[in-house]
Coordinates of C-alpha atoms and ligand atoms in Angstrom, one line a residue:
M15 CA 79.2 117.9 134.9
N16 CA 76.3 117.9 132.4
N17 CA 73.9 114.9 132.9
K18 CA 73.2 114.4 129.2
K19 CA 75.8 113.5 126.5
V20 CA 77.1 116.4 124.5
A21 CA 77.7 116.5 120.8
L22 CA 79.7 119.3 119.0
I23 CA 79.0 119.7 115.3
T24 CA 81.2 122.0 113.3
G25 CA 79.7 123.8 110.4
A26 CA 76.2 123.3 111.9
S27 CA 74.6 126.4 110.6
H28 CA 73.8 125.0 107.1
G29 CA 73.0 121.8 105.2
I30 CA 74.3 118.6 106.5
G31 CA 75.6 120.0 109.8
K32 CA 72.2 121.6 110.5
E33 CA 70.4 118.3 110.0
I34 CA 73.0 116.4 112.1
S35 CA 72.4 118.9 115.0
I36 CA 68.6 118.5 114.8
K37 CA 68.9 114.7 114.6
M38 CA 71.3 114.5 117.5
A39 CA 69.0 116.8 119.6
S40 CA 66.1 114.5 118.9
E41 CA 68.3 111.5 120.0
G42 CA 68.7 113.2 123.5
Y43 CA 72.1 114.9 123.1
D44 CA 72.8 118.5 124.3
I45 CA 74.3 120.3 121.3
V46 CA 77.2 122.7 120.5
I47 CA 76.5 124.4 117.2
N48 CA 79.7 125.7 115.6
Y49 CA 79.4 128.2 112.8
N50 CA 81.8 130.4 110.9
S51 CA 79.8 133.3 109.5
D52 CA 76.1 132.8 109.5
I53 CA 74.8 133.5 113.0
K54 CA 71.2 133.9 111.8
V55 CA 70.9 130.4 110.5
A56 CA 72.9 129.0 113.4
K57 CA 70.4 130.6 115.8
E58 CA 67.5 129.1 113.8
T59 CA 69.1 125.7 114.1
S60 CA 69.6 126.3 117.8
E61 CA 65.9 127.1 118.3
I62 CA 64.8 123.9 116.6
C63 CA 67.2 121.8 118.8
K64 CA 65.9 123.5 121.9
K65 CA 62.3 122.7 121.0
L66 CA 63.5 119.0 120.9
G67 CA 64.6 119.3 124.5
A68 CA 68.3 120.0 124.0
K69 CA 70.4 122.5 125.8
V70 CA 72.3 124.3 123.1
I71 CA 75.1 126.7 122.7
C72 CA 76.2 128.4 119.5
I73 CA 79.9 129.2 119.1
K74 CA 81.5 131.2 116.3
A75 CA 84.9 129.8 115.3
N76 CA 86.8 129.4 112.2
V77 CA 87.9 125.7 112.4
S78 CA 91.1 126.4 110.5
N79 CA 92.3 128.7 113.2
Y80 CA 94.0 126.7 116.0
L81 CA 93.5 129.4 118.7
E82 CA 89.8 129.9 117.9
V83 CA 89.2 126.2 118.1
E84 CA 91.1 126.0 121.4
K85 CA 88.8 128.8 122.8
M86 CA 85.7 127.0 121.5
F87 CA 86.5 123.8 123.4
E88 CA 87.3 125.8 126.6
E89 CA 83.9 127.4 126.3
V90 CA 82.3 123.9 125.8
L91 CA 84.0 122.5 128.8
N92 CA 83.1 125.5 131.0
E93 CA 79.5 125.1 130.0
F94 CA 79.0 121.3 129.9
G95 CA 82.2 119.8 131.5
R96 CA 82.2 117.0 128.9
I97 CA 82.2 116.3 125.2
D98 CA 81.0 112.9 124.0
V99 CA 80.7 113.2 120.3
L100 CA 82.6 115.4 117.8
V101 CA 81.3 115.7 114.3
N102 CA 83.9 117.4 112.0
N103 CA 81.5 118.5 109.3
S104 CA 82.7 122.0 108.3
G105 CA 83.8 122.1 104.7
I106 CA 84.3 124.3 101.7
T107 CA 84.9 123.9 97.9
K108 CA 86.9 126.2 95.6
D109 CA 86.7 124.2 92.4
N110 CA 88.8 124.9 89.3
L111 CA 90.9 123.0 86.9
L112 CA 94.5 122.6 88.1
L113 CA 95.8 124.9 85.4
R114 CA 93.6 127.7 86.8
M115 CA 93.7 126.9 90.5
N116 CA 95.4 129.5 92.6
E117 CA 97.7 128.7 95.5
S118 CA 95.1 130.3 97.8
D119 CA 92.3 128.1 96.4
F120 CA 94.4 125.1 97.4
D121 CA 95.5 126.4 100.8
D122 CA 92.0 127.5 101.9
V123 CA 90.4 124.2 101.1
I124 CA 93.1 122.2 102.9
S125 CA 93.0 124.6 105.9
V126 CA 89.3 124.3 106.5
N127 CA 88.6 120.7 105.5
L128 CA 91.8 119.0 106.7
K129 CA 93.6 121.2 109.2
G130 CA 90.2 122.2 110.7
T131 CA 89.5 118.5 111.3
F132 CA 92.9 118.1 113.0
N133 CA 92.4 121.2 115.1
C134 CA 89.1 119.9 116.5
I135 CA 90.3 116.4 117.1
K136 CA 93.3 117.7 119.0
Q137 CA 91.1 119.6 121.4
A138 CA 88.3 117.0 121.8
I139 CA 90.6 114.1 122.7
K140 CA 91.8 115.6 126.0
P141 CA 88.4 115.4 127.7
M142 CA 87.5 112.2 125.8
M143 CA 90.7 110.5 127.0
K144 CA 89.9 111.5 130.6
A145 CA 86.4 110.0 130.2
K146 CA 87.9 106.9 128.5
S147 CA 85.1 107.2 125.9
G148 CA 84.1 109.2 122.9
A149 CA 83.1 109.1 119.2
I150 CA 84.6 111.2 116.5
I151 CA 83.0 111.4 113.1
N152 CA 84.7 113.1 110.2
M153 CA 83.0 114.2 107.0
A154 CA 85.0 113.0 104.1
S155 CA 83.6 112.6 100.6
V156 CA 83.5 110.0 97.8
I157 CA 85.7 112.5 95.9
G158 CA 88.5 111.8 98.4
L159 CA 88.3 108.2 97.3
V160 CA 88.0 108.5 93.5
G161 CA 89.1 112.1 92.7
N162 CA 87.2 114.5 90.4
V163 CA 88.1 116.9 87.6
G164 CA 88.2 120.4 88.9
Q165 CA 88.5 119.3 92.6
A166 CA 92.2 118.5 93.1
N167 CA 92.2 120.7 96.3
Y168 CA 89.0 119.2 97.6
A169 CA 89.9 115.6 96.8
A170 CA 93.3 116.0 98.5
S171 CA 91.7 117.5 101.6
K172 CA 89.1 114.7 101.9
A173 CA 91.7 111.9 101.1
G174 CA 93.7 113.6 104.0
V175 CA 90.7 113.4 106.2
I176 CA 90.4 109.6 105.5
G177 CA 94.1 109.1 106.4
L178 CA 93.7 111.2 109.5
T179 CA 90.6 109.2 110.5
K180 CA 92.5 105.9 110.2
S181 CA 95.6 107.0 112.1
T182 CA 93.7 108.6 114.9
A183 CA 91.4 105.6 115.1
K184 CA 94.5 103.4 115.7
E185 CA 96.0 105.7 118.3
L186 CA 92.8 106.3 120.2
A187 CA 91.2 102.9 120.2
P188 CA 93.1 101.8 123.4
R189 CA 91.7 105.0 125.0
G190 CA 88.0 104.0 124.3
I191 CA 87.6 106.6 121.6
R192 CA 86.2 105.5 118.2
V193 CA 87.0 107.5 115.0
N194 CA 85.1 107.0 111.7
A195 CA 84.5 108.9 108.5
I196 CA 81.5 109.3 106.3
A197 CA 81.9 109.7 102.6
P198 CA 78.8 111.3 101.2
G199 CA 78.1 111.1 97.5
F200 CA 75.9 113.8 96.1
I201 CA 73.7 115.3 98.8
Q202 CA 71.3 118.2 98.1
T203 CA 72.7 121.3 99.9
R204 CA 73.8 124.8 98.9
M205 CA 77.3 123.2 98.2
T206 CA 75.8 121.1 95.4
D207 CA 73.0 123.6 94.4
K208 CA 75.7 125.8 92.7
L209 CA 76.5 123.0 90.2
D210 CA 74.9 123.5 86.8
D211 CA 72.0 121.2 85.7
K212 CA 74.1 119.4 83.0
I213 CA 76.7 118.4 85.7
K214 CA 73.9 117.2 88.0
D215 CA 72.3 115.1 85.2
A216 CA 75.7 113.5 84.5
I217 CA 76.2 112.7 88.2
L218 CA 72.7 111.2 88.4
T219 CA 73.5 108.7 85.7
N220 CA 76.3 107.3 87.9
I221 CA 74.1 106.8 91.0
P222 CA 72.7 103.2 90.9
L223 CA 69.9 104.1 93.4
N224 CA 69.0 106.9 90.8
E225 CA 68.4 109.8 93.2
F226 CA 70.4 112.4 95.1
G227 CA 70.9 111.9 98.8
T228 CA 69.4 114.0 101.5
T229 CA 70.9 115.6 104.6
E230 CA 68.9 113.2 106.6
D231 CA 70.7 110.2 105.0
I232 CA 73.9 111.5 106.4
A233 CA 72.5 112.5 109.8
N234 CA 71.1 109.0 110.3
T235 CA 74.6 107.6 109.7
V236 CA 76.1 110.0 112.2
V237 CA 73.6 109.0 114.8
F238 CA 74.5 105.3 114.3
L239 CA 78.3 106.0 114.4
A240 CA 77.9 108.1 117.6
S241 CA 75.8 105.4 119.3
E242 CA 76.6 102.1 121.1
N243 CA 75.1 100.3 118.1
S244 CA 78.5 100.9 116.4
R245 CA 80.6 100.0 119.4
Y246 CA 82.8 97.6 117.4
I247 CA 83.3 99.9 114.4
T248 CA 86.4 102.2 114.2
G249 CA 88.7 103.5 111.5
Q250 CA 86.1 103.0 108.8
V251 CA 84.9 105.1 105.9
I252 CA 81.2 104.6 105.4
N253 CA 80.0 105.6 101.9
V254 CA 76.5 107.2 101.9
D255 CA 76.2 107.7 98.1
G256 CA 73.4 105.6 96.6
G257 CA 76.0 103.2 95.4
M258 CA 78.1 105.7 93.4
V259 CA 81.4 104.2 94.6
M260 CA 81.6 100.5 95.3
Ligands
LIG5 P1 77.2 123.8 103.3 O1 75.8 123.7 103.2 O2 78.0 124.7 102.4 O3 77.6 124.0 104.8 C1 79.0 124.1 105.2 C2 79.1 124.4 106.6 O4 80.5 124.6 106.9 C3 78.4 125.8 107.0 O5 77.7 125.6 108.2 C4 79.6 126.7 107.2 O6 79.4 127.7 108.2 C5 80.7 125.8 107.7 N1 82.0 126.3 107.5 C6 82.6 126.7 106.3 N2 83.8 127.2 106.6 C7 84.0 127.1 107.9 C8 85.1 127.4 108.8 N3 86.2 128.0 108.3 N4 85.0 127.2 110.1 C9 83.8 126.7 110.6 N5 82.8 126.3 109.8 C10 82.9 126.5 108.5 O7 77.9 122.3 102.9 P2 77.3 120.8 103.1 O8 76.9 120.4 101.8 O9 76.3 120.8 104.2 O10 78.6 120.1 103.5 C11 78.9 119.6 104.8 C12 80.1 118.7 104.8 O11 79.8 117.6 104.0 C13 81.4 119.3 104.1 O12 82.5 118.8 104.8 C14 81.4 118.8 102.7 O13 82.7 118.7 102.2 C15 80.8 117.4 103.0 N6 80.2 116.8 101.8 C16 79.1 117.3 101.2 C17 78.6 116.7 100.0 C18 77.4 117.2 99.4 O14 77.0 116.6 98.3 N7 76.7 118.3 99.8 C19 79.2 115.6 99.5 C20 80.4 115.1 100.1 C21 80.9 115.7 101.3 P3 78.9 129.2 107.9 O15 77.8 129.2 106.9 O16 78.5 129.8 109.2 O17 80.1 129.9 107.3

C-alpha cells in the first residue's frame, strides 16, 4: 500500500480542481487527477504536482458514467491501494431561463453535478470503510442555497449535492468517514469568465467583501476539510463567498 495519503480530485484539469490538486500536492498527498476531455491541461497540472513531490496519475473518466467511474477507482486502487480524500469537484453549467431550457440541458447538468458526485462517493466508500477513515468534500454552490434566475438546473443539482452530503455524512460517520460540502460564491474561473461584464458588476454589489474569490480560497478550505484540523466537522456546508449568503 502507498505510504502517503492519496487524494482524488474530479474535474482537476481546470480552474478550482486544478488549484486543489496543486495545494493538496504541496500538503504532501499523492494525487489522482480526473479529467473529462482536456488531457493537455490535466498533464500540465500533473507536472506541477510532481514538482511538489507528489506521485500523480491522470485518469480520463466522465463522472456521470457509472462504469467509467468504477474503472477509475479500480485503477486508483491498483496503483495506490488506498484512497484517503475524495473531492467531487467536476461541474458544468447550461444556463437558460426555464421557458427556454431543454430537457437535455436539465439532464446533463444533473448527470454531471449530482449523479457524478453519487457515482464517485459510491466507489470511494468501499476502501474508506475498510480503512475506517476518509474525507469526502463535495463542491456545491451558493446557488444551491438561494437559487438564481437562469440556473434552475444548476441550482437543483447543487441543492441535491447538499442533501447528498448530509445524508451520506450521517450514514458514514460511524465508519470514520467525514463528508462535507463547500458552497463557493463567485470564483474567477472559465465557468464565470463567460458571464458578461454587466452581470459580473451586479454580482459584485452583492459581495460584502467587495471582491471575487480565487481558486486558492476554495483550495485552502479543501485542505482544511481534508485534514485532522476538521476532525469534528461533518455534514456541513461551508460557504466561501465573501459574505454573499449569510
Ligand atoms: P471549470 O473551470 O469549468 O472546470 C470544470 C472541471 O470539471 C474541468 O476540469 C472539467 O474537465 C470537469 N468536468 C466537466 N464535466 C465533467 C465530466 N462529465 N466528468 C469529469 N469531469 C468533468 O469550473 P470551475 O469554476 O473550476 O468549477 C469547479 C466546481 O466548482 C464545479 O462543480 C462548479 O459548479 C463549482 N462552483 C464554481 C463556482 C465559480 O464561481 N467558478 C461557483 C460555485 C461552484 P475537462 O475540462 O477535462 O472536461
